[in-house]
Amino acid sequence: MATEKIDVVIVGAGASGTLYASVLAKAGKKVVLLESGPDWQLSDLISSDFWGRRVKPAGIPFLLEGKNPYGYAYQAGWGVGGAALHYFANFPRYMPNDFKVKSEHNRGLDWPISYADIAPYYDKVAAEIGVSGDAKAEEIWRPKGEPYPMPPMKTFRNGDVWKKGCEGVGIRMVPAAVGMNSTEFKGRPPCIYDGWCHVGCPIGALANPQVTYIADAKKAGAEVRALSTVTRVLTNPAGTKVTGVEYYDAKREKQVQEASVVVLAAWSAQNPRLMMISATDRHPKGLANSSGLLGKYMMAHYASGTWALFDDDVENHMGTVGAQYMSYDRYDKASKKDAFGSTFIVAGTALKTSDLGGFANARLDLFGPKLTDFMKRAKRGITRLTAFGEEMPNVENRIELADGKDEFGMPLAKIIHSFDQDAVALWNANFEEGLTIAKATGAKEFWSARGNQPTIHLFGGTIMGTSAGDSITDSYGQTHEISNLWVAGPGLFPTEGASNPTYTIFAVSQRGAEQLVSKWGTIAG
Amino acid sequence: MSEIERRALMKGAALSALVFTASGAKVLLSPRQARAQNIAFKTLTPEQVETLEAVGETLVPGSKQAGISHFVDQQLSVPPGEALLEARILNVRPPYANFYRAALGAVDKASKAHNGDRGFAQLKDDERFAFVDLMRQNKIDGWQGPAGPFVYLILRSDAVDVVYGTMEGYAALGIPYMPHIAPEKRW
């Protein structure tokens, strides 16, 4: 069944999709957001690690392969808000060196734009949704910009001990920039530091889409259709324009939503899968894929965690799940010998007992009475430092369609992912440095949070570049080959940096959405 | 608005307790209460319950009484989209019952193979610890089923959830829980 043609259909109601919806709806466009999961409300966000798992997908249309299979469900979102409903709201930005890795080091790829192109949008996003931090302090590492609209968040001993440790080994820590309210902001209350950010903040102190872009988009007339799974992007016979999408609605009935523009914002793996599934005679390898690079260059961050245990109370139940302090002092791509890539260090986080990040997992080897003893010792005295590492783009890390079908009869896809030698070496080097820092904190005990090398965040698959020969989209997210098919989100990133990506996702999306509005007359189909 | 007022405003705004069936009626209970009331299992067999409780108690003391089996069994009876299990976020493919059957079956099969045909629940405490320690390290010869370290991770997480992840668990450990929206049944 076909519905009335609209201006824009957006696939996915996460960070980038909701921002697009807000900008486009405010510009007067008729917007529909299709989201495969539920329409979560703030009142659904129960403060509990296991109730919080409901905002993540249950069963995914991907097979996870490679030496380091991607940890999809923990990272992903399911429902309105997407992963930005459970993100930690760390808002560090990318640095100028992230945009020119190929030019500066003959490694990886260049972005077709520079830091200066994105910087105004960081400021714009901060003013729009609220960021707390100390811009001046950060400017020891980056070009000057606007101050953040709110001062830094409170800190607690669980962060202060790491600041001292870092300073002891010559690493500067500054207040972390976070998408949270240190003071009231646009009628949203300040944070109360109870550490439930990761299961969804229901009070509006954390800038999740429910209280920012979705609220704005709805106010401007955008419509959200939850439990609506897009199965195909539709094109005209010539393959020159997209005409809308096919999807299954909440009643599991097949629908067609015609639109002048389609924006794919279903995250880095689902966007290329949809574009592959939507292949036609005119686009036999998938939409906008004459380069053959659709689904290629998938990347993930990895973290080297260090635990420190103190005899006294470090107030580890207090704070946010975002960081209190951050450092770019190891962000130079060549900081570590024989381990190419940036490292971003954060510290100071509220801890809960259970779930993957809970402190029961700080000693995953312990069970039985030894675990009981450990929990008693750790309950007030344990704290964690995290060093995120950068993985270089590798064309072998990819999405490809697989045998097997999802519940709608559409092909599953594989995410094939392996870390290269540099990523493994940097991961190890960051563990070593973490122990050095921990020693300088004066902690009674400290150890590395080693296990399988984790995969965190997800990038690539629809990278931006200069032409249809080297990439899928331009720097705005417009596909090179189909002018009214746009892609949004971290899938556009040709390199991933090492710092948390959502602030950059917002900034790149803001830039893209504004471009779409300003060039509407030449783009809309 | 004060912190306390904000919390009070949000409290109880959503259903957050597990639904069990007792004498044909739907009741909201914590897994501990469900166990105490001897609520019938819907999916797990008596043998699987016995194994799960024995493994759970070996991993996290207190998890048997806290109702690990009722938690898992209730969770296997709800649609995957409503599931609260750690398996969900570790990419186990629904229906999750398939994983639990395979995991508990693998534990018992390996236990019998290495312990004179005794299932895991029939092992003595020291034998249980030795078995789990080997399973954790993927060192059990002839293991058949989901990888031993993954079974360890999932079942340990379930046991941690019911013992330490609840409001009761936080209170017992002496940590402030500080909910914005408190789960019902302190769970």
mmCIF file of C-alpha atoms in Angstrom, chain A residues 169-454:
data_model
loop_
_atom_site.group_PDB
_atom_site.id
_atom_site.type_symbol
_atom_site.label_atom_id
_atom_site.label_comp_id
_atom_site.label_asym_id
_atom_site.label_seq_id
_atom_site.Cartn_x
_atom_site.Cartn_y
_atom_site.Cartn_z
ATOM 1 C CA VAL A 169 53.293 10.656 34.491
ATOM 2 C CA GLY A 170 53.000 13.886 32.530
ATOM 3 C CA ILE A 171 49.560 13.401 30.970
ATOM 4 C CA ARG A 172 47.341 16.477 31.157
ATOM 5 C CA MET A 173 43.668 15.924 31.955
ATOM 6 C CA VAL A 174 40.989 18.546 31.414
ATOM 7 C CA PRO A 175 37.265 18.517 32.196
ATOM 8 C CA ALA A 176 35.516 16.164 29.788
ATOM 9 C CA ALA A 177 33.073 17.694 27.341
ATOM 10 C CA VAL A 178 29.745 15.915 27.745
ATOM 11 C CA GLY A 179 26.256 16.215 26.343
ATOM 12 C CA MET A 180 24.827 16.622 29.814
ATOM 13 C CA ASN A 181 23.610 19.519 31.863
ATOM 14 C CA SER A 182 25.864 20.830 34.596
ATOM 15 C CA THR A 183 23.269 23.575 35.019
ATOM 16 C CA GLU A 184 19.705 23.950 33.826
ATOM 17 C CA PHE A 185 19.645 24.281 30.050
ATOM 18 C CA LYS A 186 16.656 25.280 27.954
ATOM 19 C CA GLY A 187 14.276 24.181 30.672
ATOM 20 C CA ARG A 188 16.001 20.820 31.111
ATOM 21 C CA PRO A 189 17.239 20.143 34.664
ATOM 22 C CA PRO A 190 20.843 19.693 35.757
ATOM 23 C CA CYS A 191 22.295 16.229 36.241
ATOM 24 C CA ILE A 192 21.956 14.615 39.666
ATOM 25 C CA TYR A 193 25.001 12.341 39.214
ATOM 26 C CA ASP A 194 23.396 8.993 39.925
ATOM 27 C CA GLY A 195 25.118 7.153 37.090
ATOM 28 C CA TRP A 196 22.130 5.728 35.206
ATOM 29 C CA CYS A 197 22.957 7.475 31.913
ATOM 30 C CA HIS A 198 23.607 4.219 30.060
ATOM 31 C CA VAL A 199 20.086 2.870 30.514
ATOM 32 C CA GLY A 200 18.539 6.106 29.369
ATOM 33 C CA CYS A 201 18.254 9.346 31.302
ATOM 34 C CA PRO A 202 14.565 10.021 31.991
ATOM 35 C CA ILE A 203 14.920 13.500 33.485
ATOM 36 C CA GLY A 204 16.245 15.327 30.455
ATOM 37 C CA ALA A 205 19.613 16.169 31.973
ATOM 38 C CA LEU A 206 21.368 14.125 29.285
ATOM 39 C CA ALA A 207 20.926 15.174 25.681
ATOM 40 C CA ASN A 208 19.237 12.088 24.318
ATOM 41 C CA PRO A 209 17.122 12.599 21.191
ATOM 42 C CA GLN A 210 13.886 12.333 23.161
ATOM 43 C CA VAL A 211 14.577 15.696 24.767
ATOM 44 C CA THR A 212 16.426 17.321 21.872
ATOM 45 C CA TYR A 213 16.022 16.573 18.190
ATOM 46 C CA ILE A 214 12.971 14.321 18.303
ATOM 47 C CA ALA A 215 11.121 16.773 20.463
ATOM 48 C CA ASP A 216 12.034 19.609 18.083
ATOM 49 C CA ALA A 217 11.196 17.580 14.988
ATOM 50 C CA LYS A 218 7.770 16.579 16.265
ATOM 51 C CA LYS A 219 7.036 20.141 17.276
ATOM 52 C CA ALA A 220 7.837 21.185 13.714
ATOM 53 C CA GLY A 221 5.485 18.566 12.298
ATOM 54 C CA ALA A 222 7.677 15.520 11.681
ATOM 55 C CA GLU A 223 5.977 12.164 12.071
ATOM 56 C CA VAL A 224 7.628 9.181 13.740
ATOM 57 C CA ARG A 225 6.461 5.708 12.769
ATOM 58 C CA ALA A 226 7.852 3.203 15.243
ATOM 59 C CA LEU A 227 8.068 -0.572 14.742
ATOM 60 C CA SER A 228 8.446 0.121 11.038
ATOM 61 C CA THR A 229 11.232 -1.805 9.340
ATOM 62 C CA VAL A 230 12.498 -0.635 5.972
ATOM 63 C CA THR A 231 13.278 -3.500 3.641
ATOM 64 C CA ARG A 232 14.153 -1.719 0.403
ATOM 65 C CA VAL A 233 14.986 1.662 -1.040
ATOM 66 C CA LEU A 234 13.033 2.186 -4.270
ATOM 67 C CA THR A 235 14.463 3.816 -7.406
ATOM 68 C CA ASN A 236 13.079 5.055 -10.707
ATOM 69 C CA PRO A 237 13.575 2.797 -13.757
ATOM 70 C CA ALA A 238 16.581 4.783 -14.922
ATOM 71 C CA GLY A 239 18.223 4.410 -11.530
ATOM 72 C CA THR A 240 18.857 8.130 -11.374
ATOM 73 C CA LYS A 241 16.600 8.929 -8.441
ATOM 74 C CA VAL A 242 15.190 7.199 -5.396
ATOM 75 C CA THR A 243 11.429 7.368 -5.106
ATOM 76 C CA GLY A 244 10.854 6.215 -1.533
ATOM 77 C CA VAL A 245 11.124 3.115 0.595
ATOM 78 C CA GLU A 246 9.280 -0.113 1.142
ATOM 79 C CA TYR A 247 8.709 -1.071 4.773
ATOM 80 C CA TYR A 248 6.721 -3.251 7.111
ATOM 81 C CA ASP A 249 4.601 -1.312 9.588
ATOM 82 C CA ALA A 250 3.736 -2.061 13.201
ATOM 83 C CA LYS A 251 1.001 -4.441 12.051
ATOM 84 C CA ARG A 252 3.534 -6.278 9.876
ATOM 85 C CA GLU A 253 1.836 -5.019 6.739
ATOM 86 C CA LYS A 254 3.924 -4.004 3.758
ATOM 87 C CA GLN A 255 3.825 -0.302 2.925
ATOM 88 C CA VAL A 256 5.470 2.059 0.482
ATOM 89 C CA GLN A 257 6.391 5.557 1.544
ATOM 90 C CA GLU A 258 7.135 7.746 -1.439
ATOM 91 C CA ALA A 259 9.424 10.675 -0.841
ATOM 92 C CA SER A 260 11.397 13.312 -2.712
ATOM 93 C CA VAL A 261 14.491 12.506 -0.672
ATOM 94 C CA VAL A 262 15.549 9.393 1.253
ATOM 95 C CA VAL A 263 17.997 9.735 4.143
ATOM 96 C CA LEU A 264 19.479 6.490 5.409
ATOM 97 C CA ALA A 265 20.334 6.878 9.080
ATOM 98 C CA ALA A 266 20.146 3.289 10.263
ATOM 99 C CA TRP A 267 23.786 3.084 11.416
ATOM 100 C CA SER A 268 26.974 1.980 9.749
ATOM 101 C CA ALA A 269 26.068 -1.655 9.067
ATOM 102 C CA GLN A 270 22.382 -1.394 8.260
ATOM 103 C CA ASN A 271 22.762 1.441 5.745
ATOM 104 C CA PRO A 272 25.026 -0.501 3.372
ATOM 105 C CA ARG A 273 22.967 -3.653 3.898
ATOM 106 C CA LEU A 274 19.858 -1.785 2.771
ATOM 107 C CA MET A 275 21.701 -0.306 -0.200
ATOM 108 C CA MET A 276 22.905 -3.773 -1.200
ATOM 109 C CA ILE A 277 19.474 -5.331 -0.793
ATOM 110 C CA SER A 278 18.058 -2.542 -2.953
ATOM 111 C CA ALA A 279 20.278 -3.420 -5.943
ATOM 112 C CA THR A 280 18.698 -3.045 -9.374
ATOM 113 C CA ASP A 281 19.803 -3.583 -12.965
ATOM 114 C CA ARG A 282 21.057 0.002 -12.913
ATOM 115 C CA HIS A 283 22.844 -0.495 -9.621
ATOM 116 C CA PRO A 284 23.773 -4.174 -9.712
ATOM 117 C CA LYS A 285 26.238 -4.043 -6.793
ATOM 118 C CA GLY A 286 23.938 -2.008 -4.605
ATOM 119 C CA LEU A 287 22.771 1.577 -4.778
ATOM 120 C CA ALA A 288 25.443 4.193 -5.472
ATOM 121 C CA ASN A 289 28.156 1.558 -5.508
ATOM 122 C CA SER A 290 30.026 1.856 -8.779
ATOM 123 C CA SER A 291 33.209 2.172 -6.689
ATOM 124 C CA GLY A 292 32.608 -1.227 -5.152
ATOM 125 C CA LEU A 293 33.311 0.370 -1.766
ATOM 126 C CA LEU A 294 29.814 0.004 -0.344
ATOM 127 C CA GLY A 295 30.111 -1.840 2.961
ATOM 128 C CA LYS A 296 33.900 -1.489 3.003
ATOM 129 C CA TYR A 297 36.223 0.068 5.587
ATOM 130 C CA MET A 298 34.210 -0.927 8.652
ATOM 131 C CA MET A 299 36.020 0.259 11.760
ATOM 132 C CA ALA A 300 35.631 0.015 15.515
ATOM 133 C CA HIS A 301 37.306 1.565 18.499
ATOM 134 C CA TYR A 302 38.809 -0.603 21.210
ATOM 135 C CA ALA A 303 39.476 0.219 24.837
ATOM 136 C CA SER A 304 42.314 -0.598 27.172
ATOM 137 C CA GLY A 305 40.803 -0.388 30.622
ATOM 138 C CA THR A 306 42.728 -0.187 33.850
ATOM 139 C CA TRP A 307 41.151 -0.887 37.217
ATOM 140 C CA ALA A 308 42.466 0.567 40.451
ATOM 141 C CA LEU A 309 41.301 -0.464 43.901
ATOM 142 C CA PHE A 310 41.661 1.847 46.871
ATOM 143 C CA ASP A 311 41.161 1.104 50.547
ATOM 144 C CA ASP A 312 39.099 4.203 51.015
ATOM 145 C CA ASP A 313 35.858 5.409 49.451
ATOM 146 C CA VAL A 314 36.336 6.889 45.974
ATOM 147 C CA GLU A 315 32.614 7.733 45.666
ATOM 148 C CA ASN A 316 32.342 5.344 42.742
ATOM 149 C CA HIS A 317 28.558 5.263 42.922
ATOM 150 C CA MET A 318 28.539 8.971 42.107
ATOM 151 C CA GLY A 319 28.939 10.716 38.799
ATOM 152 C CA THR A 320 27.854 9.952 35.297
ATOM 153 C CA VAL A 321 28.686 7.090 32.991
ATOM 154 C CA GLY A 322 30.361 9.671 30.811
ATOM 155 C CA ALA A 323 33.842 10.788 31.774
ATOM 156 C CA GLN A 324 34.855 13.508 34.206
ATOM 157 C CA TYR A 325 38.281 14.034 32.669
ATOM 158 C CA MET A 326 39.773 13.564 29.228
ATOM 159 C CA SER A 327 43.160 13.845 27.584
ATOM 160 C CA TYR A 328 44.389 14.145 24.020
ATOM 161 C CA ASP A 329 48.028 13.945 25.114
ATOM 162 C CA ARG A 330 48.411 10.604 23.301
ATOM 163 C CA TYR A 331 46.369 11.645 20.284
ATOM 164 C CA ASP A 332 49.267 12.069 17.884
ATOM 165 C CA LYS A 333 48.997 9.152 15.438
ATOM 166 C CA ALA A 334 52.631 8.303 16.101
ATOM 167 C CA SER A 335 52.475 8.596 19.903
ATOM 168 C CA LYS A 336 53.347 4.954 20.385
ATOM 169 C CA LYS A 337 56.205 3.198 18.640
ATOM 170 C CA ASP A 338 55.133 0.511 16.155
ATOM 171 C CA ALA A 339 51.488 1.052 17.039
ATOM 172 C CA PHE A 340 50.063 3.616 14.649
ATOM 173 C CA GLY A 341 46.907 5.469 15.654
ATOM 174 C CA SER A 342 45.505 7.937 18.139
ATOM 175 C CA THR A 343 44.709 7.238 21.774
ATOM 176 C CA PHE A 344 42.082 9.130 23.742
ATOM 177 C CA ILE A 345 42.116 8.809 27.525
ATOM 178 C CA VAL A 346 39.131 9.304 29.832
ATOM 179 C CA ALA A 347 38.601 8.779 33.537
ATOM 180 C CA GLY A 348 36.028 9.192 36.219
ATOM 181 C CA THR A 349 32.806 7.276 35.814
ATOM 182 C CA ALA A 350 30.021 6.125 38.085
ATOM 183 C CA LEU A 351 30.055 2.366 38.458
ATOM 184 C CA LYS A 352 27.195 -0.060 38.758
ATOM 185 C CA THR A 353 27.457 -3.675 39.823
ATOM 186 C CA SER A 354 26.189 -5.652 36.853
ATOM 187 C CA ASP A 355 26.099 -5.616 33.053
ATOM 188 C CA LEU A 356 29.201 -5.569 30.848
ATOM 189 C CA GLY A 357 30.584 -2.391 32.382
ATOM 190 C CA GLY A 358 29.712 -3.275 35.956
ATOM 191 C CA PHE A 359 32.426 -3.896 38.494
ATOM 192 C CA ALA A 360 31.449 -7.551 38.935
ATOM 193 C CA ASN A 361 33.208 -7.869 35.579
ATOM 194 C CA ALA A 362 36.325 -6.075 36.792
ATOM 195 C CA ARG A 363 37.626 -9.522 37.739
ATOM 196 C CA LEU A 364 35.848 -11.763 35.285
ATOM 197 C CA ASP A 365 38.046 -14.644 36.370
ATOM 198 C CA LEU A 366 36.572 -14.639 39.872
ATOM 199 C CA PHE A 367 33.543 -16.665 40.874
ATOM 200 C CA GLY A 368 32.118 -18.220 44.011
ATOM 201 C CA PRO A 369 33.222 -16.955 47.436
ATOM 202 C CA LYS A 370 36.181 -15.122 45.895
ATOM 203 C CA LEU A 371 33.769 -13.037 43.828
ATOM 204 C CA THR A 372 31.691 -12.360 46.939
ATOM 205 C CA ASP A 373 34.806 -11.117 48.752
ATOM 206 C CA PHE A 374 35.847 -9.033 45.792
ATOM 207 C CA MET A 375 32.450 -7.330 45.523
ATOM 208 C CA LYS A 376 32.659 -6.331 49.176
ATOM 209 C CA ARG A 377 36.155 -4.921 48.755
ATOM 210 C CA ALA A 378 35.374 -3.173 45.483
ATOM 211 C CA LYS A 379 32.025 -1.643 46.328
ATOM 212 C CA ARG A 380 33.406 1.720 47.409
ATOM 213 C CA GLY A 381 37.044 1.586 46.406
ATOM 214 C CA ILE A 382 37.235 0.588 42.742
ATOM 215 C CA THR A 383 37.577 2.934 39.783
ATOM 216 C CA ARG A 384 38.495 2.672 36.097
ATOM 217 C CA LEU A 385 40.578 4.515 33.521
ATOM 218 C CA THR A 386 39.888 3.949 29.825
ATOM 219 C CA ALA A 387 42.132 4.533 26.830
ATOM 220 C CA PHE A 388 40.339 4.328 23.493
ATOM 221 C CA GLY A 389 42.404 3.337 20.465
ATOM 222 C CA GLU A 390 42.017 4.012 16.759
ATOM 223 C CA GLU A 391 41.815 1.369 14.063
ATOM 224 C CA MET A 392 42.913 2.258 10.536
ATOM 225 C CA PRO A 393 40.453 1.691 7.686
ATOM 226 C CA ASN A 394 41.000 -1.674 6.048
ATOM 227 C CA VAL A 395 39.064 -2.633 2.948
ATOM 228 C CA GLU A 396 38.845 -6.232 4.173
ATOM 229 C CA ASN A 397 36.689 -5.170 7.115
ATOM 230 C CA ARG A 398 33.345 -5.161 5.414
ATOM 231 C CA ILE A 399 29.646 -5.809 5.159
ATOM 232 C CA GLU A 400 28.463 -8.329 2.626
ATOM 233 C CA LEU A 401 25.161 -10.054 2.069
ATOM 234 C CA ALA A 402 24.900 -13.562 3.466
ATOM 235 C CA ASP A 403 22.805 -16.640 3.029
ATOM 236 C CA GLY A 404 19.739 -16.688 5.198
ATOM 237 C CA LYS A 405 16.859 -14.278 5.561
ATOM 238 C CA ASP A 406 15.516 -12.044 8.292
ATOM 239 C CA GLU A 407 11.931 -12.138 9.542
ATOM 240 C CA PHE A 408 10.836 -10.025 6.568
ATOM 241 C CA GLY A 409 12.460 -12.329 4.043
ATOM 242 C CA MET A 410 15.351 -9.974 3.333
ATOM 243 C CA PRO A 411 18.932 -11.253 3.108
ATOM 244 C CA LEU A 412 21.046 -11.219 6.231
ATOM 245 C CA ALA A 413 24.467 -9.641 6.030
ATOM 246 C CA LYS A 414 27.867 -10.401 7.505
ATOM 247 C CA ILE A 415 30.009 -7.958 9.392
ATOM 248 C CA ILE A 416 33.539 -9.196 8.860
ATOM 249 C CA HIS A 417 35.994 -7.511 11.186
ATOM 250 C CA SER A 418 39.582 -8.111 12.299
ATOM 251 C CA PHE A 419 41.969 -5.725 14.029
ATOM 252 C CA ASP A 420 45.313 -5.281 12.290
ATOM 253 C CA GLN A 421 48.750 -5.443 13.923
ATOM 254 C CA ASP A 422 48.810 -1.743 14.727
ATOM 255 C CA ALA A 423 45.486 -1.909 16.534
ATOM 256 C CA VAL A 424 46.603 -4.888 18.587
ATOM 257 C CA ALA A 425 49.931 -3.237 19.365
ATOM 258 C CA LEU A 426 48.282 0.033 20.379
ATOM 259 C CA TRP A 427 45.776 -1.803 22.540
ATOM 260 C CA ASN A 428 48.655 -3.516 24.342
ATOM 261 C CA ALA A 429 50.710 -0.334 24.637
ATOM 262 C CA ASN A 430 47.745 1.453 26.188
ATOM 263 C CA PHE A 431 47.383 -1.280 28.789
ATOM 264 C CA GLU A 432 51.027 -0.761 29.713
ATOM 265 C CA GLU A 433 50.586 2.969 30.050
ATOM 266 C CA GLY A 434 47.388 2.444 32.045
ATOM 267 C CA LEU A 435 49.325 0.470 34.632
ATOM 268 C CA THR A 436 51.950 3.208 34.831
ATOM 269 C CA ILE A 437 49.228 5.778 35.462
ATOM 270 C CA ALA A 438 47.519 3.536 38.005
ATOM 271 C CA LYS A 439 50.768 3.143 39.913
ATOM 272 C CA ALA A 440 51.008 6.922 40.123
ATOM 273 C CA THR A 441 47.533 7.129 41.682
ATOM 274 C CA GLY A 442 48.778 5.355 44.796
ATOM 275 C CA ALA A 443 46.098 2.677 44.491
ATOM 276 C CA LYS A 444 46.473 -0.399 46.664
ATOM 277 C CA GLU A 445 45.940 -2.770 43.721
ATOM 278 C CA PHE A 446 45.646 -2.197 40.006
ATOM 279 C CA TRP A 447 45.318 -4.380 36.954
ATOM 280 C CA SER A 448 44.450 -4.356 33.263
ATOM 281 C CA ALA A 449 40.910 -5.132 32.124
ATOM 282 C CA ARG A 450 42.115 -7.655 29.596
ATOM 283 C CA GLY A 451 39.851 -9.997 27.714
ATOM 284 C CA ASN A 452 39.009 -10.281 24.055
ATOM 285 C CA GLN A 453 39.887 -7.054 22.284
ATOM 286 C CA PRO A 454 36.578 -5.179 22.392
#
